Amino acid sequence: MTMNPKIESKNVNLYYGAFHALKGITMSVQPNTVTALIGPSGCGKSTYLRLFNRMNDLIPGIRIEGDVQIDGKDIYSKSLRVDELRKKVGMVFQKPNPFPKSIFENVAYGLRVNGLNHASFVEERVETSLRQAALWEEVKDKLKKSAFELSGGQQQRLCIARALAIEPSVLLMDEPASALDPISTSKIEELIYELKSKYTIIIVTHNMQQAGRVSDKTAFFYLGELIEFDDTQVIFTNPQNPRTQSYVTGRFG
Amino acid sequence: MTLKRFIEKLIEGMLMISSSISALAVLLIVLFLFKEGFSLFSTSPLENHNVIVVSKGNPIEKLTAPQIKDIFDQKITNWQTVGGKNDTIILFTINDVSNYFSEEEIGENFEYLPEKLSRLTDSIPSMLAVYPDKYLAKDFKGKTVSVAKNNIPDFISGREWFPTAEPAVQLGVLPLILGTLMVSFFAILFALPVGLATAIYMAEVADERLRKILKPIIELLAGIPSVVYGFFGLIVIVPLIHDTFNLPVGETALAGSIVLAIMALPTIITVSEDAIRNTPRSMKEASLALGANKWQTIARVIIPNSMSGISAAAILGIGRAIGETMAV
């Protein structure tokens, strides 16, 4: 591990009011890898994920301590603009959440809000993003149609395309396949595998097999603590911590 | 099992009956209104069963309600103006009886009046007489002038609204319709931007504590009777407009629009605020996660998403304002 880490968190504590949601998390993520965050519901893995694009800022009464760095820069420093950070760190949510706009405008949204309005540029970028998200062939004839006409799996790939359109370097995925059927899920997983070459991906998942299939590294969270963080293979075959062992073997959680 | 199904059917039937009854009631009220309204168009504009009579030699066959009004207002004084001979119009109404006849001549119970009136119109060729048709003699020698009935085109396009004019009413609602449209248009123009801005502020910008104070206050405003708004308009806004624009009177359409706008505001604010707050959180987060700032999110996602709610708010607000015209 000689490379500089893409993402690094040092002793991060997070409180919702009096509730201590993340307890001293220290972890670093290498570029162009997929890191899976696993753990039972309420263990803080989604909260931890939302730390990296500062989505937690929206919640009133939240308090964050510690140091979170992306590309060696403190993303919680006062001089950093949140919207600039979010352009670099894309996010895909648990449920497909397209805008009530056309398929084209959904993907173009990120470009437009960033002032990139040149027609041919937008068209080109929309096509590239949809191709990257393996959706282009299915929607190329109905770009003007409402995004709500797509199936759930297509909507989720549309949301991925939307996140890719602004060319982030990090992609955060919060249980991106939890609302989808097995076929759509496997498409998303293939996609994650392909996107790895260009992006650093952190994915929260409840699905052990999924974590095993797509990720290089896996972090196990429990009650706000990072219990174990290692190569996915190690976590699933030879975990060091007994709690990790019982979770990945399905004895609790 | 069968009992359960029976109850389900029963409830279904009751729901159907209640909905059809309410639909029927609305329909009946509308029908009643139209029936009553349309009977207006088959009546003559002459009040109290009056007839208009002229002497036999007078070429006038027809008069319109506006012409009659002008004649009685002394704006038309010559028969030529309404298409007759060049002669001054001599007016006669039932109130003028005592100028022409003594009480003895009419008789105690007006029994000789019809005959006298008949002779009177005959003797003065340029007279135009209006009196109740019960005094029209059976062997009347002059002729009655027909007056055009109220009709729908005149009703809509007529510019004169004198529902109590004697002897012929004029029912032109054009200025009323135009006035209402203009006042409500400007009311929407004032109320919508202000209301929307307040709603956005309350839903997206203001912190929770302030919102909890503001919201009940604004909802309370919606409950103030329209008379109070009207009074406020009269005392505050009318003088304000009077002074600002240096007008002889302040009671303008502008004042009306402003009062209506103020009346519509609470409804617009609360309804559209609810619509804005109903925007799914996931949609807001999606926009923010793509690097949009708060205002871009509001303008490009939240407002379009709650557009139907906002237009409902505008319609409800203005509907209330127009419905309660008391204020104007």
Coordinates of C-alpha atoms in Angstrom, one line a residue:
Chain A
M1 CA 0.0 0.0 0.0
T2 CA 2.3 2.7 -1.2
M3 CA -0.4 4.7 -3.0
N4 CA -1.9 7.8 -1.3
P5 CA -5.4 7.0 -0.1
K6 CA -8.3 8.5 -2.1
I7 CA -10.4 8.9 1.0
E8 CA -9.3 9.0 4.6
S9 CA -11.1 9.4 7.8
K10 CA -9.3 9.8 11.1
N11 CA -11.0 9.3 14.4
V12 CA -14.4 10.6 13.2
N13 CA -17.1 11.0 15.8
L14 CA -20.7 12.0 14.9
Y15 CA -23.5 12.9 17.2
Y16 CA -27.2 13.3 16.4
G17 CA -28.0 15.5 19.3
A18 CA -27.0 13.4 22.3
F19 CA -26.8 10.1 20.3
H20 CA -23.3 9.0 19.5
A21 CA -23.8 7.6 16.0
L22 CA -20.2 7.1 14.8
K23 CA -17.5 6.3 17.3
G24 CA -13.9 7.1 16.4
I25 CA -13.9 5.7 12.8
T26 CA -10.5 5.6 11.2
M27 CA -10.4 4.1 7.7
S28 CA -8.8 4.8 4.4
V29 CA -9.9 3.9 0.9
Q30 CA -7.5 3.4 -2.1
P31 CA -8.4 4.9 -5.4
N32 CA -10.2 2.8 -8.0
T33 CA -11.4 0.2 -5.5
V34 CA -14.8 -0.8 -4.3
T35 CA -15.3 -0.7 -0.6
A36 CA -18.4 -2.3 0.9
L37 CA -19.8 -1.1 4.2
I38 CA -21.8 -3.9 5.9
G39 CA -23.5 -4.2 9.3
P40 CA -26.9 -4.5 10.8
S41 CA -29.5 -1.7 10.5
G42 CA -28.7 1.4 12.5
C43 CA -25.0 0.6 12.8
G44 CA -24.0 3.9 11.3
K45 CA -22.8 2.7 7.9
S46 CA -25.2 5.0 5.9
T47 CA -24.3 7.9 8.1
Y48 CA -20.7 7.2 7.5
L49 CA -21.2 7.0 3.8
R50 CA -23.1 10.4 3.8
L51 CA -20.1 11.9 5.6
F52 CA -18.1 12.0 2.3
N53 CA -20.5 14.3 0.4
R54 CA -21.6 16.1 3.5
M55 CA -25.2 15.0 3.1
N56 CA -25.4 14.8 6.9
D57 CA -25.2 18.6 7.0
L58 CA -28.9 18.7 6.1
I59 CA -29.9 17.1 9.4
P60 CA -30.5 19.6 12.2
G61 CA -28.7 19.0 15.5
I62 CA -25.8 17.1 14.0
R63 CA -22.2 17.4 15.2
I64 CA -19.1 16.0 13.6
E65 CA -15.6 15.7 15.1
G66 CA -12.5 14.4 13.5
D67 CA -10.8 14.6 10.1
V68 CA -12.3 13.5 6.8
Q69 CA -10.1 13.9 3.7
I70 CA -10.6 13.3 0.0
D71 CA -7.5 13.6 -2.1
G72 CA -5.7 14.9 0.9
K73 CA -8.0 17.8 1.5
D74 CA -10.1 18.3 4.6
I75 CA -13.7 18.3 3.2
Y76 CA -15.0 19.9 6.4
S77 CA -12.8 22.9 6.3
K78 CA -14.6 26.2 6.2
S79 CA -13.0 27.3 3.0
L80 CA -14.4 24.4 1.1
R81 CA -17.6 24.9 -0.9
V82 CA -20.1 22.1 -0.3
D83 CA -21.5 22.1 -3.9
E84 CA -18.0 21.9 -5.3
L85 CA -17.3 18.9 -3.1
R86 CA -20.6 17.2 -4.2
K87 CA -19.5 17.6 -7.9
K88 CA -16.5 15.5 -7.1
V89 CA -18.4 13.0 -4.9
G90 CA -21.4 11.5 -6.7
M91 CA -24.1 9.6 -4.8
V92 CA -26.7 7.0 -5.7
F93 CA -29.5 6.5 -3.2
Q94 CA -31.3 3.5 -1.8
K95 CA -34.5 4.1 -3.8
P96 CA -34.4 5.3 -7.4
N97 CA -35.2 9.0 -7.1
P98 CA -35.4 10.5 -10.6
F99 CA -36.7 14.0 -11.0
P100 CA -40.1 14.6 -12.6
K101 CA -38.4 15.5 -15.9
S102 CA -37.5 13.7 -19.1
I103 CA -34.9 11.0 -19.2
F104 CA -32.6 13.4 -21.0
E105 CA -33.1 16.3 -18.5
N106 CA -32.5 14.0 -15.6
V107 CA -29.0 13.1 -16.8
A108 CA -28.4 16.7 -17.9
Y109 CA -29.5 18.2 -14.6
G110 CA -26.1 18.0 -12.9
L111 CA -24.5 19.7 -15.9
R112 CA -27.1 22.4 -16.1
V113 CA -26.9 23.4 -12.4
N114 CA -23.2 23.7 -12.9
G115 CA -23.6 26.1 -15.7
L116 CA -22.7 23.7 -18.5
N117 CA -25.5 24.4 -21.0
H118 CA -23.8 24.0 -24.4
A119 CA -26.3 21.9 -26.4
S120 CA -23.9 19.5 -28.2
F121 CA -21.7 19.1 -25.1
V122 CA -24.7 18.2 -23.0
E123 CA -26.0 15.8 -25.5
E124 CA -22.6 14.1 -25.8
R125 CA -22.2 13.8 -22.0
V126 CA -25.7 12.5 -21.5
E127 CA -25.1 9.8 -24.1
T128 CA -21.7 8.8 -22.6
S129 CA -23.2 8.7 -19.1
L130 CA -26.2 6.6 -20.2
R131 CA -23.8 4.2 -22.0
Q132 CA -21.6 3.9 -18.9
A133 CA -24.7 3.1 -16.9
A134 CA -25.6 0.4 -19.5
L135 CA -28.9 2.2 -20.2
W136 CA -28.4 3.8 -23.5
E137 CA -29.6 1.0 -25.7
E138 CA -32.9 0.8 -23.7
V139 CA -33.7 4.5 -23.7
K140 CA -32.1 6.1 -26.8
D141 CA -35.4 6.3 -28.6
K142 CA -37.4 7.8 -25.7
L143 CA -35.1 10.4 -24.2
K144 CA -37.9 12.9 -24.2
K145 CA -40.2 10.7 -22.2
S146 CA -40.7 11.1 -18.5
A147 CA -38.2 9.2 -16.3
F148 CA -41.1 7.8 -14.3
E149 CA -42.0 5.6 -17.3
L150 CA -38.9 3.5 -16.8
S151 CA -38.9 0.4 -14.6
G152 CA -37.4 0.5 -11.1
G153 CA -34.1 -1.0 -12.3
Q154 CA -33.9 1.3 -15.2
Q155 CA -34.6 4.3 -13.0
Q156 CA -31.8 3.3 -10.7
R157 CA -29.4 3.0 -13.6
L158 CA -30.7 6.4 -14.7
C159 CA -29.7 7.7 -11.3
I160 CA -26.3 6.2 -11.7
A161 CA -26.0 7.9 -15.1
R162 CA -27.1 11.1 -13.6
A163 CA -24.4 10.9 -11.0
L164 CA -21.8 10.0 -13.6
A165 CA -22.6 12.9 -15.9
I166 CA -20.8 15.4 -13.8
E167 CA -17.7 13.1 -13.8
P168 CA -17.1 12.7 -10.1
S169 CA -14.1 10.8 -8.9
V170 CA -15.8 9.1 -6.0
L171 CA -19.2 7.4 -6.2
L172 CA -21.1 6.7 -3.0
M173 CA -23.9 4.1 -3.3
D174 CA -26.4 3.7 -0.5
E175 CA -27.9 0.2 -0.9
P176 CA -28.4 0.9 -4.6
A177 CA -30.0 -2.5 -5.4
S178 CA -32.1 -3.0 -2.3
A179 CA -35.3 -2.0 -4.1
L180 CA -34.6 -4.0 -7.2
D181 CA -35.3 -7.5 -8.5
P182 CA -32.4 -10.0 -9.0
I183 CA -31.9 -9.3 -12.7
S184 CA -31.7 -5.5 -12.2
T185 CA -29.5 -6.2 -9.2
S186 CA -27.0 -8.2 -11.2
K187 CA -26.9 -5.5 -13.9
I188 CA -26.1 -2.9 -11.3
E189 CA -23.4 -5.2 -9.9
E190 CA -21.8 -5.6 -13.3
L191 CA -21.9 -1.9 -13.7
I192 CA -20.1 -1.4 -10.4
Y193 CA -17.4 -3.8 -11.5
E194 CA -16.9 -1.8 -14.7
L195 CA -17.0 1.6 -13.1
K196 CA -14.2 0.6 -10.8
S197 CA -11.6 1.4 -13.4
K198 CA -12.6 5.1 -13.4
Y199 CA -14.1 5.7 -10.0
T200 CA -13.5 5.1 -6.3
I201 CA -16.7 3.4 -5.1
I202 CA -18.1 3.0 -1.6
I203 CA -21.2 0.9 -1.4
V204 CA -23.5 0.3 1.6
T205 CA -25.2 -3.0 1.4
H206 CA -27.3 -5.4 3.4
N207 CA -26.6 -8.2 1.0
M208 CA -23.6 -10.3 2.1
Q209 CA -23.3 -12.0 -1.3
Q210 CA -23.4 -8.7 -3.0
A211 CA -20.6 -7.4 -0.9
G212 CA -18.6 -10.5 -1.6
R213 CA -19.2 -10.2 -5.3
V214 CA -18.5 -6.6 -6.0
S215 CA -16.1 -5.3 -3.4
D216 CA -12.3 -5.4 -2.9
K217 CA -12.5 -4.3 0.7
T218 CA -15.2 -4.7 3.3
A219 CA -15.8 -2.8 6.5
F220 CA -18.0 -4.2 9.2
F221 CA -19.9 -1.7 11.3
Y222 CA -21.6 -2.5 14.6
L223 CA -23.3 0.0 16.9
G224 CA -21.4 3.0 15.5
E225 CA -18.0 1.3 15.6
L226 CA -15.9 0.0 12.9
I227 CA -15.3 -3.5 14.0
E228 CA -13.2 -4.8 11.2
F229 CA -11.9 -3.5 7.9
D230 CA -9.9 -5.8 5.6
D231 CA -9.9 -7.4 2.2
T232 CA -13.3 -8.7 1.3
Q233 CA -11.9 -12.2 1.0
V234 CA -10.5 -12.1 4.5
I235 CA -13.7 -10.7 6.1
F236 CA -15.8 -13.4 4.6
T237 CA -13.5 -16.4 5.0
N238 CA -11.2 -15.6 7.9
P239 CA -12.5 -12.6 10.0
Q240 CA -10.3 -11.7 13.0
N241 CA -13.2 -10.5 15.1
P242 CA -15.8 -13.0 16.5
R243 CA -18.6 -10.4 16.0
T244 CA -17.7 -10.1 12.3
Q245 CA -17.6 -13.9 12.1
S246 CA -21.1 -14.3 13.5
Y247 CA -22.5 -11.5 11.3
V248 CA -21.1 -12.7 8.0
T249 CA -22.2 -16.2 8.8
G250 CA -25.7 -15.0 9.5
R251 CA -25.8 -15.7 13.2
F252 CA -27.1 -12.2 13.9
G253 CA -28.0 -9.0 12.2
Chain B
M1 CA -68.2 -14.8 5.9
T2 CA -71.5 -14.0 4.1
L3 CA -72.3 -11.4 6.8
K4 CA -68.9 -9.7 6.2
R5 CA -69.6 -9.6 2.5
F6 CA -73.0 -8.2 3.2
I7 CA -71.6 -5.4 5.3
E8 CA -69.1 -4.6 2.6
K9 CA -71.8 -4.4 0.0
L10 CA -73.9 -2.3 2.4
I11 CA -71.1 0.2 3.0
E12 CA -70.4 0.3 -0.7
G13 CA -74.1 1.1 -1.4
M14 CA -74.2 3.7 1.3
L15 CA -71.2 5.4 -0.2
M16 CA -72.7 5.3 -3.6
I17 CA -76.0 6.7 -2.4
S18 CA -74.4 9.6 -0.5
S19 CA -72.2 10.6 -3.4
S20 CA -75.1 10.5 -5.9
I21 CA -77.2 12.5 -3.5
S22 CA -74.6 15.2 -3.2
A23 CA -74.0 15.2 -7.0
L24 CA -77.8 15.5 -7.5
A25 CA -78.1 18.4 -5.1
V26 CA -75.4 20.3 -6.9
L27 CA -77.0 19.6 -10.2
L28 CA -80.4 20.7 -8.9
I29 CA -79.0 24.0 -7.6
V30 CA -77.3 24.7 -10.9
L31 CA -80.5 23.9 -12.8
F32 CA -82.5 26.1 -10.4
L33 CA -80.1 29.0 -11.0
F34 CA -80.3 28.7 -14.7
K35 CA -84.1 28.4 -14.7
E36 CA -84.5 31.5 -12.6
G37 CA -81.8 33.3 -14.5
F38 CA -83.2 32.6 -17.9
S39 CA -86.7 33.7 -17.0
L40 CA -85.2 37.2 -16.8
F41 CA -84.6 37.1 -20.6
S42 CA -88.2 36.5 -21.4
T43 CA -89.5 39.5 -19.4
S44 CA -89.8 43.1 -20.5
P45 CA -87.4 45.6 -19.0
L46 CA -90.4 47.7 -18.0
E47 CA -91.1 47.8 -14.3
N48 CA -94.4 47.1 -12.6
H49 CA -96.4 46.1 -15.6
N50 CA -96.1 49.5 -17.1
V51 CA -97.0 50.2 -20.7
I52 CA -95.6 52.9 -22.9
V53 CA -98.2 54.6 -25.1
V54 CA -98.1 57.2 -27.8
S55 CA -100.7 58.7 -30.0
K56 CA -101.9 56.9 -33.1
G57 CA -100.2 59.3 -35.5
N58 CA -96.8 58.7 -34.0
P59 CA -94.6 56.6 -36.2
I60 CA -92.6 55.1 -33.3
E61 CA -93.2 51.4 -32.9
K62 CA -90.3 50.3 -30.7
L63 CA -88.0 51.8 -28.2
T64 CA -85.0 50.3 -26.4
A65 CA -84.4 50.4 -22.7
P66 CA -81.4 52.8 -23.0
Q67 CA -83.5 55.1 -25.2
I68 CA -86.3 55.1 -22.6
K69 CA -83.8 55.9 -19.9
D70 CA -82.3 58.8 -21.9
I71 CA -85.8 60.2 -22.6
F72 CA -86.6 60.1 -18.9
D73 CA -83.2 61.6 -18.1
Q74 CA -84.1 64.4 -20.5
K75 CA -81.0 63.5 -22.7
I76 CA -83.3 62.8 -25.6
T77 CA -85.9 65.5 -25.9
N78 CA -86.9 65.3 -29.6
W79 CA -88.7 62.4 -31.3
Q80 CA -86.3 62.8 -34.2
T81 CA -83.5 61.3 -32.2
V82 CA -85.3 58.0 -31.8
G83 CA -86.6 58.0 -35.4
G84 CA -89.8 60.0 -35.2
K85 CA -91.0 63.3 -36.4
N86 CA -89.2 66.5 -35.5
D87 CA -91.2 67.3 -32.4
T88 CA -90.5 67.8 -28.7
I89 CA -91.2 64.8 -26.5
I90 CA -93.8 65.5 -23.8
L91 CA -93.4 63.1 -21.0
F92 CA -96.3 61.8 -19.0
T93 CA -96.1 59.4 -16.1
I94 CA -98.8 58.3 -13.7
N95 CA -97.5 60.8 -11.1
D96 CA -98.3 63.6 -13.4
V97 CA -102.0 62.8 -13.4
S98 CA -102.9 65.6 -11.0
N99 CA -101.4 68.2 -13.4
Y100 CA -103.9 67.2 -16.0
F101 CA -107.0 66.1 -14.2
S102 CA -108.8 66.9 -11.0
E103 CA -109.7 64.3 -8.6
E104 CA -113.3 64.4 -9.5
E105 CA -112.5 63.8 -13.1
I106 CA -110.6 60.6 -12.3
G107 CA -113.2 59.3 -10.0
E108 CA -112.9 58.0 -6.5
N109 CA -111.5 54.7 -7.4
F110 CA -109.7 55.8 -10.6
E111 CA -112.6 54.4 -12.6
Y112 CA -112.6 57.1 -15.2
L113 CA -108.8 57.2 -15.5
P114 CA -108.3 54.8 -18.3
E115 CA -110.7 56.7 -20.5
K116 CA -109.1 60.1 -19.6
L117 CA -105.6 58.8 -20.3
S118 CA -106.7 57.4 -23.6
R119 CA -108.1 60.7 -24.7
L120 CA -105.0 62.5 -23.3
T121 CA -102.5 60.6 -25.5
D122 CA -104.8 61.1 -28.4
S123 CA -105.0 64.8 -28.0
I124 CA -101.3 65.5 -27.6
P125 CA -99.5 63.8 -30.5
S126 CA -96.1 64.4 -29.2
M127 CA -96.8 62.8 -25.8
L128 CA -95.0 59.8 -24.5
A129 CA -97.0 58.3 -21.6
V130 CA -96.0 55.6 -19.1
Y131 CA -98.5 54.1 -16.8
P132 CA -99.5 50.7 -15.4
D133 CA -101.3 48.5 -17.9
K134 CA -104.4 48.3 -15.7
Y135 CA -105.2 51.9 -16.7
L136 CA -105.0 51.0 -20.4
A137 CA -108.5 51.7 -21.7
K138 CA -110.3 48.7 -23.4
D139 CA -111.1 50.8 -26.5
F140 CA -107.6 52.5 -26.4
K141 CA -107.2 54.7 -29.5
G142 CA -103.5 55.4 -29.4
K143 CA -100.9 52.7 -29.7
T144 CA -98.5 51.0 -27.3
V145 CA -94.9 51.0 -28.0
S146 CA -93.1 47.7 -27.7
V147 CA -89.9 47.6 -25.8
A148 CA -87.3 45.1 -26.7
K149 CA -87.1 42.2 -24.2
N150 CA -84.0 41.6 -22.1
N151 CA -81.8 39.3 -24.1
I152 CA -78.6 37.4 -23.6
P153 CA -76.3 39.3 -26.0
D154 CA -77.4 42.6 -24.6
F155 CA -77.1 41.3 -21.1
I156 CA -73.5 40.3 -21.7
S157 CA -72.3 43.1 -23.9
G158 CA -74.4 45.9 -22.3
R159 CA -72.4 48.6 -20.7
E160 CA -75.1 50.1 -18.5
W161 CA -76.2 48.6 -15.2
F162 CA -79.3 50.3 -13.9
P163 CA -81.3 47.5 -12.3
T164 CA -83.6 50.0 -10.5
A165 CA -84.1 52.6 -13.3
E166 CA -87.6 53.9 -13.9
P167 CA -89.5 53.0 -16.0
A168 CA -87.2 50.6 -17.8
V169 CA -84.3 48.7 -16.2
Q170 CA -81.0 48.2 -18.0
L171 CA -79.1 45.0 -17.4
G172 CA -75.7 45.2 -19.0
V173 CA -73.2 43.2 -17.1
L174 CA -70.1 43.8 -19.2
P175 CA -68.5 46.4 -16.8
L176 CA -69.2 44.1 -13.9
I177 CA -67.6 41.1 -15.6
L178 CA -64.6 43.2 -16.8
G179 CA -64.2 44.8 -13.4
T180 CA -64.2 41.4 -11.7
L181 CA -61.7 40.0 -14.2
M182 CA -59.4 43.0 -13.9
V183 CA -59.5 43.2 -10.2
S184 CA -58.9 39.4 -9.8
F185 CA -56.1 39.5 -12.4
F186 CA -54.2 42.2 -10.5
A187 CA -55.0 40.5 -7.2
I188 CA -53.3 37.3 -8.5
L189 CA -50.5 39.4 -9.9
F190 CA -49.8 40.8 -6.4
A191 CA -50.6 37.8 -4.3
L192 CA -48.9 35.0 -6.1
P193 CA -45.3 36.2 -6.0
V194 CA -45.5 37.4 -2.4
G195 CA -47.4 34.2 -1.3
L196 CA -45.0 31.9 -3.1
A197 CA -42.0 33.7 -1.7
T198 CA -43.4 33.4 1.8
A199 CA -44.2 29.7 1.3
I200 CA -40.7 29.0 0.0
Y201 CA -39.2 30.9 2.9
M202 CA -41.3 29.0 5.5
A203 CA -40.8 25.6 3.9
E204 CA -37.2 25.7 3.0
V205 CA -35.4 28.6 4.6
A206 CA -36.9 29.4 8.0
D207 CA -35.8 27.3 10.9
E208 CA -38.3 25.0 12.5
R209 CA -39.0 27.2 15.5
L210 CA -39.8 30.3 13.4
R211 CA -42.0 28.1 11.1
K212 CA -44.0 26.8 14.1
I213 CA -44.7 30.4 15.1
L214 CA -45.4 31.7 11.6
K215 CA -47.7 29.0 10.3
P216 CA -50.5 29.3 12.9
I217 CA -50.5 33.0 12.6
I218 CA -50.9 32.9 8.8
E219 CA -53.5 30.2 9.1
L220 CA -55.4 32.5 11.5
L221 CA -55.3 35.3 9.0
A222 CA -57.4 33.1 6.6
G223 CA -60.1 33.1 9.2
I224 CA -60.6 36.8 9.5
P225 CA -64.0 37.8 8.0
S226 CA -63.9 39.7 4.7
V227 CA -65.6 42.7 6.2
V228 CA -62.5 43.3 8.3
Y229 CA -60.3 43.2 5.3
G230 CA -62.6 45.6 3.5
F231 CA -62.6 47.9 6.5
F232 CA -58.8 47.8 6.5
G233 CA -58.7 48.5 2.8
L234 CA -61.0 51.5 3.3
I235 CA -59.1 53.0 6.2
V236 CA -55.5 52.2 5.2
I237 CA -55.1 51.4 1.5
V238 CA -57.6 53.8 0.0
P239 CA -56.1 56.9 1.6
L240 CA -52.7 55.5 0.8
I241 CA -53.5 55.2 -2.9
H242 CA -55.2 58.6 -2.8
D243 CA -52.1 60.3 -1.4
T244 CA -49.5 58.3 -3.4
F245 CA -51.1 58.9 -6.9
N246 CA -52.7 62.2 -6.1
L247 CA -56.1 61.1 -7.2
P248 CA -59.4 62.8 -6.3
V249 CA -60.6 59.5 -4.9
G250 CA -58.7 56.4 -3.7
E251 CA -61.5 53.9 -4.3
T252 CA -59.9 52.4 -7.4
A253 CA -59.6 49.0 -8.9
L254 CA -56.0 49.0 -7.5
A255 CA -57.3 49.3 -3.9
G256 CA -59.7 46.5 -4.6
S257 CA -56.9 44.3 -6.1
I258 CA -54.6 44.9 -3.1
V259 CA -57.3 44.1 -0.6
L260 CA -58.2 40.9 -2.5
A261 CA -54.6 40.0 -2.8
I262 CA -54.2 40.4 1.0
M263 CA -57.3 38.2 1.5
A264 CA -55.9 35.6 -0.8
L265 CA -52.5 35.5 0.7
P266 CA -53.0 33.3 3.7
T267 CA -54.6 30.6 1.6
I268 CA -52.0 30.8 -1.0
I269 CA -49.2 30.6 1.6
T270 CA -50.5 27.7 3.6
V271 CA -51.6 25.6 0.7
S272 CA -48.5 26.1 -1.4
E273 CA -46.2 25.7 1.7
D274 CA -47.8 22.3 2.2
A275 CA -47.2 21.4 -1.4
I276 CA -43.6 22.5 -1.2
R277 CA -43.0 20.5 2.0
N278 CA -44.5 17.5 0.4
T279 CA -41.6 17.3 -2.1
P280 CA -39.9 14.0 -1.3
R281 CA -36.7 14.4 0.7
S282 CA -35.0 12.0 -1.6
M283 CA -35.6 14.4 -4.6
K284 CA -34.1 17.3 -2.7
E285 CA -31.1 15.1 -1.7
A286 CA -30.7 13.9 -5.3
S287 CA -30.4 17.5 -6.5
L288 CA -28.0 18.6 -3.7
A289 CA -25.9 15.5 -4.3
L290 CA -25.4 16.6 -7.9
G291 CA -23.8 19.8 -6.7
A292 CA -26.8 22.0 -7.0
N293 CA -27.1 24.7 -4.4
K294 CA -30.2 25.4 -2.3
W295 CA -31.7 27.9 -4.7
Q296 CA -31.1 25.8 -7.8
T297 CA -32.8 23.0 -6.0
I298 CA -35.7 25.1 -5.1
A299 CA -36.1 26.6 -8.6
R300 CA -35.5 23.5 -10.6
V301 CA -36.8 20.6 -8.5
I302 CA -39.0 21.7 -5.6
I303 CA -41.1 24.3 -7.5
P304 CA -41.8 22.2 -10.6
N305 CA -42.5 19.3 -8.4
S306 CA -45.1 21.2 -6.3
M307 CA -46.6 23.1 -9.3
S308 CA -50.0 21.4 -9.1
G309 CA -50.2 22.2 -5.4
I310 CA -49.2 25.8 -6.1
S311 CA -51.8 26.3 -8.8
A312 CA -54.4 24.8 -6.5
A313 CA -53.3 27.3 -3.9
A314 CA -53.7 30.2 -6.3
I315 CA -57.2 29.1 -7.4
L316 CA -58.3 28.5 -3.8
G317 CA -56.9 31.8 -2.7
I318 CA -58.4 33.9 -5.5
G319 CA -61.6 31.9 -5.3
R320 CA -62.0 32.9 -1.7
A321 CA -61.2 36.5 -2.5
I322 CA -63.6 36.8 -5.4
G323 CA -66.3 34.8 -3.5
E324 CA -66.2 37.1 -0.6
T325 CA -66.7 40.4 -2.5
M326 CA -67.8 42.0 0.7
A327 CA -64.4 43.5 1.0
V328 CA -64.5 45.3 -2.3

